[in-house]
mmCIF file of C-alpha atoms and ligand atoms in Angstrom:
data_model
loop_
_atom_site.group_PDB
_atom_site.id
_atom_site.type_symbol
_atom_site.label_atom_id
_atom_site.label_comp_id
_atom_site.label_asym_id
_atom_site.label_seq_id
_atom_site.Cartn_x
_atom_site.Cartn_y
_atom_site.Cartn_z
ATOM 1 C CA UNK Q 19 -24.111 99.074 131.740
ATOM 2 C CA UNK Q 20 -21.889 96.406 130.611
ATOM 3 C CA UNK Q 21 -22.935 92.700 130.099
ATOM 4 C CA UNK Q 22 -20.778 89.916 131.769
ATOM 5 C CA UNK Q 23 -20.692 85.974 130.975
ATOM 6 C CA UNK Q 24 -19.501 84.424 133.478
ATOM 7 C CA UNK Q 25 -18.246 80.439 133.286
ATOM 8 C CA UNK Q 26 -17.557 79.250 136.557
ATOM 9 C CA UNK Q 27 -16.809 75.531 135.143
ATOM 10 C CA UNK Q 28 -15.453 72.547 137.274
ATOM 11 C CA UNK Q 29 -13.978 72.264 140.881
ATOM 12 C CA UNK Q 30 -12.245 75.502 142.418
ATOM 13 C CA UNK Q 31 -13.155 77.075 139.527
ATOM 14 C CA UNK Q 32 -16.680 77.743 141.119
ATOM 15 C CA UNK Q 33 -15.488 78.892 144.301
ATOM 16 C CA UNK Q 34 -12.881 81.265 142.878
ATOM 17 C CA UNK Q 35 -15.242 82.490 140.392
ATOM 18 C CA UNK Q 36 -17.461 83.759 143.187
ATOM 19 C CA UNK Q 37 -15.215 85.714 144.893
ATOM 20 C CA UNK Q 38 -14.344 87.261 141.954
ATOM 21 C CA UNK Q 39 -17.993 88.018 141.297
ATOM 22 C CA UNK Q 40 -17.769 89.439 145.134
ATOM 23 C CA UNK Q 41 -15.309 91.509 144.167
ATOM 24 C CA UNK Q 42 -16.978 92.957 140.693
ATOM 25 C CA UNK Q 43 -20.239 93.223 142.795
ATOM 26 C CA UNK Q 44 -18.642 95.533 145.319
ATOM 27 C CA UNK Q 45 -16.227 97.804 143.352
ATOM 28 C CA UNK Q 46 -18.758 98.305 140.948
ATOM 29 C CA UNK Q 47 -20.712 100.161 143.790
ATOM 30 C CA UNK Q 48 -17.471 101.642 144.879
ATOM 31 C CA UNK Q 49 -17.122 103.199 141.158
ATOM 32 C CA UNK Q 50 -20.705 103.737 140.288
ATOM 33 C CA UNK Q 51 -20.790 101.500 137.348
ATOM 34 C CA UNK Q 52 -22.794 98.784 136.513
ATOM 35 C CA UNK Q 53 -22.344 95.220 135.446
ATOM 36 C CA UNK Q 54 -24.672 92.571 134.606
ATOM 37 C CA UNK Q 55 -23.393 89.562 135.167
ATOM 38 C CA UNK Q 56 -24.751 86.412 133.525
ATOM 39 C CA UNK Q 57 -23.989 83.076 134.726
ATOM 40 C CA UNK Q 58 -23.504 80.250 132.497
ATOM 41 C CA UNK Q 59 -23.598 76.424 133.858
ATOM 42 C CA UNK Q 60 -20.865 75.271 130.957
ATOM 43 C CA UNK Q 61 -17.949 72.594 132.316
ATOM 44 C CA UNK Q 62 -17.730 68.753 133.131
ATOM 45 C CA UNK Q 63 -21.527 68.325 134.788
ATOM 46 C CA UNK Q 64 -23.333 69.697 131.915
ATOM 47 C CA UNK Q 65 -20.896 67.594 129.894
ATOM 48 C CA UNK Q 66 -21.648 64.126 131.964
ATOM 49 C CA UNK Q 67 -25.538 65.431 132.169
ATOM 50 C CA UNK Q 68 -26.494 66.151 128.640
ATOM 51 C CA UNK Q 69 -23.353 65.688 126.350
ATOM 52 C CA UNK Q 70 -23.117 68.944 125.918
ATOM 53 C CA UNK Q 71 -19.607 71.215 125.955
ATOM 54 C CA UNK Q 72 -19.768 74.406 124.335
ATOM 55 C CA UNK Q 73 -23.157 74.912 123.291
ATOM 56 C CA UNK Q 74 -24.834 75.496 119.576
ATOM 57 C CA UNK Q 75 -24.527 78.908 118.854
ATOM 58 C CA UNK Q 76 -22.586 79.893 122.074
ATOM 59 C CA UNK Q 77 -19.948 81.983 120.159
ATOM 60 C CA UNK Q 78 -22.548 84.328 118.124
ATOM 61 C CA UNK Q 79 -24.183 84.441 121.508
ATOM 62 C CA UNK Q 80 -21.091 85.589 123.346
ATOM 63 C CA UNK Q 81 -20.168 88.400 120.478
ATOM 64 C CA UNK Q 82 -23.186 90.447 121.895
ATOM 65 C CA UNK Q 83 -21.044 91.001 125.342
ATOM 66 C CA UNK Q 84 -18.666 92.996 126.249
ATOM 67 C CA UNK Q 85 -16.471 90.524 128.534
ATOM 68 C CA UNK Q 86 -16.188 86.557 129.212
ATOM 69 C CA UNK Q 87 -15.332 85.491 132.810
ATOM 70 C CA UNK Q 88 -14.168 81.733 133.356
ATOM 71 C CA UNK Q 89 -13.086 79.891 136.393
ATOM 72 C CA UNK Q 90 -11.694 76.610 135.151
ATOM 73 C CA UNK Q 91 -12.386 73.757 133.504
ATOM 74 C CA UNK Q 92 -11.237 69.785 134.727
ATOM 75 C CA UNK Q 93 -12.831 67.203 136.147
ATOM 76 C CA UNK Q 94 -11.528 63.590 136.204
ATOM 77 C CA UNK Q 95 -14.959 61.928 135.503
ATOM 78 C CA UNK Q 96 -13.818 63.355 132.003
ATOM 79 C CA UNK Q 97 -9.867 61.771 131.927
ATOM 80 C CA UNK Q 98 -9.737 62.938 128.352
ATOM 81 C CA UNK Q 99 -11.068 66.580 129.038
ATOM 82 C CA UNK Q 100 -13.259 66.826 126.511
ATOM 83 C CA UNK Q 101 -15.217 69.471 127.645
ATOM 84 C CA UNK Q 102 -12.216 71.500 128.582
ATOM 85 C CA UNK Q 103 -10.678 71.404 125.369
ATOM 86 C CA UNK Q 104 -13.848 71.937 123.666
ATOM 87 C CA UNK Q 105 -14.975 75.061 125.865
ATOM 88 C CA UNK Q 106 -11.742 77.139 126.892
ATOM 89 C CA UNK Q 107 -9.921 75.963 122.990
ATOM 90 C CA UNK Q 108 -13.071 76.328 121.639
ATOM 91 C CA UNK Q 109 -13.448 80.125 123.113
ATOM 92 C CA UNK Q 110 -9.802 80.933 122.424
ATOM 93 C CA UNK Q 111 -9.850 79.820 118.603
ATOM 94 C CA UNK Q 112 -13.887 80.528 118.005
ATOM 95 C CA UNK Q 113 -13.585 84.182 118.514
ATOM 96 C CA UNK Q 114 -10.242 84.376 117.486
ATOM 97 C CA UNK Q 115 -8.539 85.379 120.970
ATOM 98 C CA UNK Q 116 -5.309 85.706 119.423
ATOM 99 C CA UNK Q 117 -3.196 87.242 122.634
ATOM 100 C CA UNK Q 118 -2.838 85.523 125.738
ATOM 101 C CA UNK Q 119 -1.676 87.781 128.091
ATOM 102 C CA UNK Q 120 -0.194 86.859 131.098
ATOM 103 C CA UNK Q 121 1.252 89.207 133.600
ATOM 104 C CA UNK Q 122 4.023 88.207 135.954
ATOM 105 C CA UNK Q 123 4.326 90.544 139.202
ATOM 106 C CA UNK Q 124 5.343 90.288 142.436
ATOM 107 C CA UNK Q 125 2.768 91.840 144.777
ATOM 108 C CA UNK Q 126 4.407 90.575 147.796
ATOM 109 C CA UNK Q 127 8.006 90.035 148.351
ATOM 110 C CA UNK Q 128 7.573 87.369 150.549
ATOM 111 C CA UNK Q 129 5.733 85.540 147.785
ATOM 112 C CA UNK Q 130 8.460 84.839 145.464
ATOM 113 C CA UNK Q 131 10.803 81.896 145.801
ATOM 114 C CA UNK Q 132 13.516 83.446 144.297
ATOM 115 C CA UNK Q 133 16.047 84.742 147.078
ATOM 116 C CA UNK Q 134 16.871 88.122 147.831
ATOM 117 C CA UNK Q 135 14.257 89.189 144.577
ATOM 118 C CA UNK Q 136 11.734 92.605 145.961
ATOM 119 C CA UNK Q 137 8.678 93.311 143.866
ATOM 120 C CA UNK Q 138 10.332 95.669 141.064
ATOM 121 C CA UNK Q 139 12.901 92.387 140.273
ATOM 122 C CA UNK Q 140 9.556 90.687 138.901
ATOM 123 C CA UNK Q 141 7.318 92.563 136.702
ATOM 124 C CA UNK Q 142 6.823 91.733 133.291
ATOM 125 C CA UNK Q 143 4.310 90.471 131.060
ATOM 126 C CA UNK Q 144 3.754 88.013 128.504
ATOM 127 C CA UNK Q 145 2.091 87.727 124.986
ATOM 128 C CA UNK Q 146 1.310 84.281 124.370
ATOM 129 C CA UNK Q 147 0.165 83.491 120.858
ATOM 130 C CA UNK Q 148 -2.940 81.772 121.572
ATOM 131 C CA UNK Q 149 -4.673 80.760 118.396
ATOM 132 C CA UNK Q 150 -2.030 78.726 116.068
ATOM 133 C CA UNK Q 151 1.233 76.827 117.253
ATOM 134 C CA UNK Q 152 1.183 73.225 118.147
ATOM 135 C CA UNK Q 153 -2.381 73.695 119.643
ATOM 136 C CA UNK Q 154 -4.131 73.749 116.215
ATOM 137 C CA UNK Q 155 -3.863 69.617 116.419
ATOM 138 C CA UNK Q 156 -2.552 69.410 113.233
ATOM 139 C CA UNK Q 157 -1.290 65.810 112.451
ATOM 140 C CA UNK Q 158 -2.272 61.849 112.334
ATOM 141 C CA UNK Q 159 -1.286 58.756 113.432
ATOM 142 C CA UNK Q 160 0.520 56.305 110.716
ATOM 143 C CA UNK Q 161 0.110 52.459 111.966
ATOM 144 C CA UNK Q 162 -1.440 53.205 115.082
ATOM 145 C CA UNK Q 163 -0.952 50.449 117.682
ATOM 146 C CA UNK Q 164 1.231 48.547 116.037
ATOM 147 C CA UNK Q 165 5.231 48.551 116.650
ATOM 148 C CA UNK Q 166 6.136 50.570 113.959
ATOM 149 C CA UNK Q 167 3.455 53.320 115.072
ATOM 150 C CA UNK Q 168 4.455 56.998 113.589
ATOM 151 C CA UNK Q 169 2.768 59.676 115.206
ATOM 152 C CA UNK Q 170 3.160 63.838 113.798
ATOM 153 C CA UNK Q 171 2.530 66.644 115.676
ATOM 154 C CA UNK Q 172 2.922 69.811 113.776
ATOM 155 C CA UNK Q 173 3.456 73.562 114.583
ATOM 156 C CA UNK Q 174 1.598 75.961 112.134
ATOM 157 C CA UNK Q 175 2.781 79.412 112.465
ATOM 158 C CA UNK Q 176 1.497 81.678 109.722
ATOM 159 C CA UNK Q 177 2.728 85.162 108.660
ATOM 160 C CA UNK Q 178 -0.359 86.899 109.536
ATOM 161 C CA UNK Q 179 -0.736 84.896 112.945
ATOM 162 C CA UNK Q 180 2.905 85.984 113.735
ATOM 163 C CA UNK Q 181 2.748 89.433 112.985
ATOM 164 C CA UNK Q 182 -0.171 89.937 114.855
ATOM 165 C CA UNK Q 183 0.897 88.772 118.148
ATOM 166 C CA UNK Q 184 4.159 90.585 117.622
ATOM 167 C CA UNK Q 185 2.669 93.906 117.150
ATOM 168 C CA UNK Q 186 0.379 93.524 119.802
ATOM 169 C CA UNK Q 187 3.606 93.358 122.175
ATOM 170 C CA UNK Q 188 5.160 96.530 121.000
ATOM 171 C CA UNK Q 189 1.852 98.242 120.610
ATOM 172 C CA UNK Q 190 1.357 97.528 124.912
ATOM 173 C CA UNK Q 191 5.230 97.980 125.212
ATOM 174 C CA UNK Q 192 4.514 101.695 123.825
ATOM 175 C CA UNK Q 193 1.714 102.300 125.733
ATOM 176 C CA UNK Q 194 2.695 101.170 129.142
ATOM 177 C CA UNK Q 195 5.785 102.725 129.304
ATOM 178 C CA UNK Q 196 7.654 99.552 128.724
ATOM 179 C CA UNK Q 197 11.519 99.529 127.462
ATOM 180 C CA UNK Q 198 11.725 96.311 126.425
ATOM 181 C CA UNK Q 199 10.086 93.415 123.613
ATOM 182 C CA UNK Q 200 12.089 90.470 123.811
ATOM 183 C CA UNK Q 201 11.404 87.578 121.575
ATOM 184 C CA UNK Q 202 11.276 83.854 122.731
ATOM 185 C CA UNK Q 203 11.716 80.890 120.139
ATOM 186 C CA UNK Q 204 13.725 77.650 119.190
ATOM 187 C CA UNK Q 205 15.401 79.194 115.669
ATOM 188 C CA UNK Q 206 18.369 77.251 116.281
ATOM 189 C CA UNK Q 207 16.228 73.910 115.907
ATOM 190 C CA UNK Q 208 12.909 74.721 114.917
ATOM 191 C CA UNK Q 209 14.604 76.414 111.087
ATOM 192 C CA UNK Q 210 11.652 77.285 109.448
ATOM 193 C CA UNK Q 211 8.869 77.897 111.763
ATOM 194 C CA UNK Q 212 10.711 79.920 114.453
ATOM 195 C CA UNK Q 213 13.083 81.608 110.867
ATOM 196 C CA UNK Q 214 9.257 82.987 110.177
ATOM 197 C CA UNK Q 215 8.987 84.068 113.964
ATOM 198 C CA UNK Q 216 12.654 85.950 113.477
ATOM 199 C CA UNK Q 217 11.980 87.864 110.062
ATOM 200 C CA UNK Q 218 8.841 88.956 111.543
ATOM 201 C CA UNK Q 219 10.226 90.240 114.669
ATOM 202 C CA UNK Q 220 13.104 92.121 112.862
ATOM 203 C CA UNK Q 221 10.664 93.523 110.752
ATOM 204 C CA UNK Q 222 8.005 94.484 113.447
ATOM 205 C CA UNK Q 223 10.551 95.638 115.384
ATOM 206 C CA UNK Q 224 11.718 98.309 112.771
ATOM 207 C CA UNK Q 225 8.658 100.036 113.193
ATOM 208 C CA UNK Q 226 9.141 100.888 117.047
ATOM 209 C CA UNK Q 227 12.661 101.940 117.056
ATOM 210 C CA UNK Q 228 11.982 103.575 120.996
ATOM 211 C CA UNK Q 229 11.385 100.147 121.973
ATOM 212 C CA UNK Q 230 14.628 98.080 122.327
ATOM 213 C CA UNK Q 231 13.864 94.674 120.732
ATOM 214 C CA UNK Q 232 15.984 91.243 121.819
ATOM 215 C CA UNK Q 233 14.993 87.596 121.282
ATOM 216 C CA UNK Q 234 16.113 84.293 122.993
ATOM 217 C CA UNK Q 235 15.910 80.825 123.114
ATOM 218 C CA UNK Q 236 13.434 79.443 125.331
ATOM 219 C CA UNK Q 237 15.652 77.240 127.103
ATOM 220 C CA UNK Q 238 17.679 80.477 128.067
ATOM 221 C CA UNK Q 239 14.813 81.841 128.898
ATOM 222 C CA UNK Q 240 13.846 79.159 131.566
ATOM 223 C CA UNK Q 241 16.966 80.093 133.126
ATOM 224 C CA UNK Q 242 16.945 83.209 133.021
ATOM 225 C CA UNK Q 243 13.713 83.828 134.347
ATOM 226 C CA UNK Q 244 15.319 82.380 137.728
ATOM 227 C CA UNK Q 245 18.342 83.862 137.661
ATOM 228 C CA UNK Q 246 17.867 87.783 135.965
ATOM 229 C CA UNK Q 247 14.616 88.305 135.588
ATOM 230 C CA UNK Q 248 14.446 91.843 136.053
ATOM 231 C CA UNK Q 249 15.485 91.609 132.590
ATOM 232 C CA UNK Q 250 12.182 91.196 131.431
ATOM 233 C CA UNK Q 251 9.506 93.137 130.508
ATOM 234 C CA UNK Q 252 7.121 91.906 127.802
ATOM 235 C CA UNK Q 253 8.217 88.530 126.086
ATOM 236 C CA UNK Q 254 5.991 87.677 123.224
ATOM 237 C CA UNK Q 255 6.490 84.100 122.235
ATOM 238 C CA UNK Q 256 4.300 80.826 120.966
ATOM 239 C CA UNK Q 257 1.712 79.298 121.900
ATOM 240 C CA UNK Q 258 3.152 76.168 123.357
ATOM 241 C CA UNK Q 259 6.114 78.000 124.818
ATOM 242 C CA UNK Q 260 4.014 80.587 126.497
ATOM 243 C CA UNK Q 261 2.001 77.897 128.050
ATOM 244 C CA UNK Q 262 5.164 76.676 129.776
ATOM 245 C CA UNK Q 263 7.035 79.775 130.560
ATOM 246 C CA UNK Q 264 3.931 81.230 132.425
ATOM 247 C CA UNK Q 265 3.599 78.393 134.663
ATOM 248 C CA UNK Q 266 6.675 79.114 135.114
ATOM 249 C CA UNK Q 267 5.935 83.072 135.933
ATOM 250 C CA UNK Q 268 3.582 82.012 137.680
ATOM 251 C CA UNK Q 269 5.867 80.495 140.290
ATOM 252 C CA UNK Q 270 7.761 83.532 140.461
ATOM 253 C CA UNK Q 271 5.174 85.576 141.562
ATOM 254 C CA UNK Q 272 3.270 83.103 144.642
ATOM 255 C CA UNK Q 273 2.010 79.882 142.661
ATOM 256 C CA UNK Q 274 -0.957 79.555 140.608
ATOM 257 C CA UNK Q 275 -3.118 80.680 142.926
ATOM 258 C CA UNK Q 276 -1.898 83.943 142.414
ATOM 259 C CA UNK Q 277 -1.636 84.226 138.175
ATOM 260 C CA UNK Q 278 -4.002 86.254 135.969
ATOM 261 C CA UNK Q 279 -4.530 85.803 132.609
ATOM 262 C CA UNK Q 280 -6.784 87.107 129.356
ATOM 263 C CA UNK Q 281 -7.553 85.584 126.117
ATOM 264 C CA UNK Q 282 -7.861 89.352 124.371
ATOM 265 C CA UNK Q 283 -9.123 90.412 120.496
ATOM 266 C CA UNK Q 284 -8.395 93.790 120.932
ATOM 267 C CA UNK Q 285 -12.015 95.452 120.037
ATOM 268 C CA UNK Q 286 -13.811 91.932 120.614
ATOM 269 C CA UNK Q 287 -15.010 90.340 123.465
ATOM 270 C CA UNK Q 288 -12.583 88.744 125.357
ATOM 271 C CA UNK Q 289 -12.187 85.806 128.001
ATOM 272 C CA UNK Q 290 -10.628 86.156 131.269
ATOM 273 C CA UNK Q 291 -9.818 83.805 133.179
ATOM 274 C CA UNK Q 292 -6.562 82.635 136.039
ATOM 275 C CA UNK Q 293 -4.108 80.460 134.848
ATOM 276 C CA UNK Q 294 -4.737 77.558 137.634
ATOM 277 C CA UNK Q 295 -6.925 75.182 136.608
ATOM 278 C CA UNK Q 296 -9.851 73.879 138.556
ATOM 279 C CA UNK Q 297 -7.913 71.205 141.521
ATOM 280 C CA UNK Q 298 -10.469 68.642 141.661
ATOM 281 C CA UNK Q 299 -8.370 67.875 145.272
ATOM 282 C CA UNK Q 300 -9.385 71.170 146.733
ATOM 283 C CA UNK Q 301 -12.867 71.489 144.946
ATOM 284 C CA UNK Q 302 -15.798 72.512 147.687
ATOM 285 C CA UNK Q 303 -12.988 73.210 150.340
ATOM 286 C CA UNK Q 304 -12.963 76.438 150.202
ATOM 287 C CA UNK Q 305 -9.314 76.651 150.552
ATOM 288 C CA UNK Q 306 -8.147 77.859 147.178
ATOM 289 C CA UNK Q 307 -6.697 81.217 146.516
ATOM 290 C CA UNK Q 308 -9.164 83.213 144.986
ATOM 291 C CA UNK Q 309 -6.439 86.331 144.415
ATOM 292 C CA UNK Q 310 -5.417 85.241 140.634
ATOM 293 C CA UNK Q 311 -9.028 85.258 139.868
ATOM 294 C CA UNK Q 312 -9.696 88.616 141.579
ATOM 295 C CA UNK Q 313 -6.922 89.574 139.607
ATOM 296 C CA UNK Q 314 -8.367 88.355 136.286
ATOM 297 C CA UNK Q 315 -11.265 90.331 136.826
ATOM 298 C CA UNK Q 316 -9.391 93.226 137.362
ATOM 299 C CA UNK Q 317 -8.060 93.075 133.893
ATOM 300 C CA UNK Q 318 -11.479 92.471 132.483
ATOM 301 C CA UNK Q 319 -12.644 95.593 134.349
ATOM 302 C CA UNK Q 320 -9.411 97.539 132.646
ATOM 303 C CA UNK Q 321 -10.290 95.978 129.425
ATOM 304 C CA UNK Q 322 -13.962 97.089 129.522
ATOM 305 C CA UNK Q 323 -13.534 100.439 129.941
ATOM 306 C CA UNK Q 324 -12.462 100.765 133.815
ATOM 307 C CA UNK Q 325 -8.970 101.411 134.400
ATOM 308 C CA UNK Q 326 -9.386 103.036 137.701
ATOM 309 C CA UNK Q 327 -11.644 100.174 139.608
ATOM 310 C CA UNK Q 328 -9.018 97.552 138.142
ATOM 311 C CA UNK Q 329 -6.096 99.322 139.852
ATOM 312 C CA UNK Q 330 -7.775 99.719 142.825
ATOM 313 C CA UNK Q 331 -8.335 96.018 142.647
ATOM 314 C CA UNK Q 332 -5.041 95.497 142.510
ATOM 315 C CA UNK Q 333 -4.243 97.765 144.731
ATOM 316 C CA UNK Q 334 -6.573 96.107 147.839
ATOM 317 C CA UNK Q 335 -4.838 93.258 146.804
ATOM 318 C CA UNK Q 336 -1.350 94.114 147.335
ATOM 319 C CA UNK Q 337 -3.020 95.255 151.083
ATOM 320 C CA UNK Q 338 -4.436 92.222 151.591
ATOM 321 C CA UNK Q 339 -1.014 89.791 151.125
ATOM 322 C CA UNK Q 340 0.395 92.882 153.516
ATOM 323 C CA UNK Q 341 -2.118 92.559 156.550
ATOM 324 C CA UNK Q 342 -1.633 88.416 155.818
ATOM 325 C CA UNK Q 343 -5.769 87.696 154.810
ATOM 326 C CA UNK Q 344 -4.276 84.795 152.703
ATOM 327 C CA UNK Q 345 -4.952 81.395 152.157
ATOM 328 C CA UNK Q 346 -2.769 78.282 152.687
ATOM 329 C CA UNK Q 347 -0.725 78.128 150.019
ATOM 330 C CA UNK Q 348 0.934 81.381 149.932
ATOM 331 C CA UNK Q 349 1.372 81.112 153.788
ATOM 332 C CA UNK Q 350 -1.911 82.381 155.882
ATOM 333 C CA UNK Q 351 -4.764 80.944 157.531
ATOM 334 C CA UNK Q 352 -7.861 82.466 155.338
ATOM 335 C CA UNK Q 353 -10.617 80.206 153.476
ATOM 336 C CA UNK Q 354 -11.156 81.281 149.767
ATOM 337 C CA UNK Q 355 -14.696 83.463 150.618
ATOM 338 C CA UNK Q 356 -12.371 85.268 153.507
ATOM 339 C CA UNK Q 357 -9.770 85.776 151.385
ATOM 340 C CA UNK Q 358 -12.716 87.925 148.756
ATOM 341 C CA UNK Q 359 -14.291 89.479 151.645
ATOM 342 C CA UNK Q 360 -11.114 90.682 153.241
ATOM 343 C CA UNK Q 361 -10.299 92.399 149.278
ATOM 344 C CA UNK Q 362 -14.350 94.038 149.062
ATOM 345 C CA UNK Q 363 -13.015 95.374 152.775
ATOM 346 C CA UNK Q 364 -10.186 97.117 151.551
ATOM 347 C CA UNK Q 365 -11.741 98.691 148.349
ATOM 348 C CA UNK Q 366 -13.207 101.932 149.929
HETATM 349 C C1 LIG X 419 -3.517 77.141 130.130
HETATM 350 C C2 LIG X 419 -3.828 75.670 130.214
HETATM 351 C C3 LIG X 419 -4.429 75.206 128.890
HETATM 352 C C4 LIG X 419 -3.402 75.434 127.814
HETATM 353 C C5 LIG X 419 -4.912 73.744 128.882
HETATM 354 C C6 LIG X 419 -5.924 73.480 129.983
HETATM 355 C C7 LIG X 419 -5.501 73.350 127.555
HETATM 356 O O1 LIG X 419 -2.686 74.955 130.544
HETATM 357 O O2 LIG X 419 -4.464 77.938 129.973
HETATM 358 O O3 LIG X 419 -2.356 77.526 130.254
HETATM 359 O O4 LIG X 419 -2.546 74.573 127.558
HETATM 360 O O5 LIG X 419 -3.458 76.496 127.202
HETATM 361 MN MN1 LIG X 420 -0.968 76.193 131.006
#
């Protein structure tokens, strides 16, 4: 028996969340395992209610499971996202999620807009650094207000930080089968930061010498990830950087609607949760794509312990985008809770 949190949070978020739960409910019967999921009422309306984001002792609380589920967080009765910040940064940094990985793959050709690209073109992942960078909020106003306002943002990158997200990538390089680490910084500008991300990376890369290591500039990277990027296959990179270039991967694979993501400390518990956020538009529509969430959960299940019901996951997935049980934005005519019972259909 494993114990689940699950954190719906604001607007699609609780839709998509409960097709994932669907999903976990069924293959779980499939597999003969068992999860117990407990749900957690965290987000903007326990924010606007009682002034409460992440509660007292949440994080000692979470330690004692063995995964973290979250739908998304964002609602504009809270412009300033408090309670976003506070609950998904709070997670990430609180239990020290220091990898954010974030897979890019095609599971549909017709998904990508990248002409002429099949499925094996686009399949990579990435290691975002997910606990230092610029997101630490490290800086201060000078004059605030007035005309000659100075405002400094800084970027802390420490040794330790660096190394660890490095190694991380070439550890899951080695044990994936993967041929390829490739490095993505600013060196040319950012001389001392990004100078600590290169020594580390030569160094770190000594140590794998059957992986073949190669770092770019982000920039390039941007473009290359349109025009070549069968290249890839993992990129570990920085915080901020990874936040972009996986929207980015995100598009190459069928939108956000289709991106899964996990906030991992190998050995701790760990959040999952998809890289959209929660579309305050589409909220209670039940039109959002709930497939980047299944797919989220399908790395927690790998994570915990269950390799075989997350491929499978995966696997119904890639049937479902084939027989079309899709939603709008990737082209069909599902609703979100179609979409989930169309995937619990397929996993026999
Ligand atoms: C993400 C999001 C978050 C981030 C925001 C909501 C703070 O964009 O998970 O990629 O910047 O990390
Ligand atoms: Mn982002």
């Amino acid at each position: 028996m494993k114990h689940i949190a699950i954190i719906p949070g604001d607007g699609i978020g609780v839709e998509v969340t409960r097709e994932a739960v669907k999903v976990l409910s069924r293959v779980q019967q499939v597999y003969g395992f068992s999860l117990q999921m407990t749900h957690f009422d965290w987000g903007a309306e326990k924010y606007l209610r009682e002034g409460v984001t992440l509660p007292e002792g949440a994080l000692e609380m979470l330690s004692e499971y063995d995964a973290i589920f979250a739908g998304a967080f964002g609602d504009p009765r809270v412009p300033d996202m408090k309670h976003a910040a506070d609950i998904l940064l709070g997670l990430r940094f609180g239990l020290d999620l220091y990898i954010n990985l974030r897979p890019v793959k095609l599971l549909h050709e017709g998904l990508t807009p990248l002409k002429g690209r099949s499925r094996k073109d686009i399949d990579f992942v990435v290691f975002r650094e997910n606990t230092e960078g610029m997101y630490v909020n490290s800086g201060g106003f000078f004059k605030k207000g007035t005309p000659d306002e100075i405002a400094i943002q800084e970027e802390l990158n420490t040794r330790k930080g660096v190394e660890r997200i490095i190694v991380a990538a070439f550890e899951y390089a080695v044990k994936n089968g993967r041929k390829r680490v490739t490095m993505v910084d600013k060196s040319n500008v950012l001389r001392y930061g990004h100078d600590l991300w290169q020594r580390t990376f030569a160094e770190v890369a000594k140590r794998y010498p059957a992986i073949e290591a190669n770092t770019q500039y982000v920039d390039a990277t941007a473009m290359w990830m349109v025009l070549k990027p069968e290249q890839f296959d993992v990129i570990v990179t920085n915080n901020m950087f990874g936040d972009i270039i996986t929207d980015l991967g995100a598009a190459l694979q069928g939108g956000l609607g289709m991106a899964a993501s996990g906030n991992i400390h190998p050995g701790r518990v760990s959040l999952f949760e998809p890289v959209h956020g929660s579309a305050p538009k589409y909220a209670g529509k039940n039109v959002s794509n709930p497939m980047g969430a299944i797919l989220t959960a399908a790395m927690m299940l790998e994570y915990i312990g269950y390799g075989e019901a997350a491929k499978a996951i995966e696997q119904a997935v890639v049937e479902a985008l084939a027989q079309g049980s899709t939603t709008r934005d990737i082209g069909g005519r599902c609703s979100t809770s179609e979409v989930g019972d169309a995937i619990c259909a397929l996993l026999k």
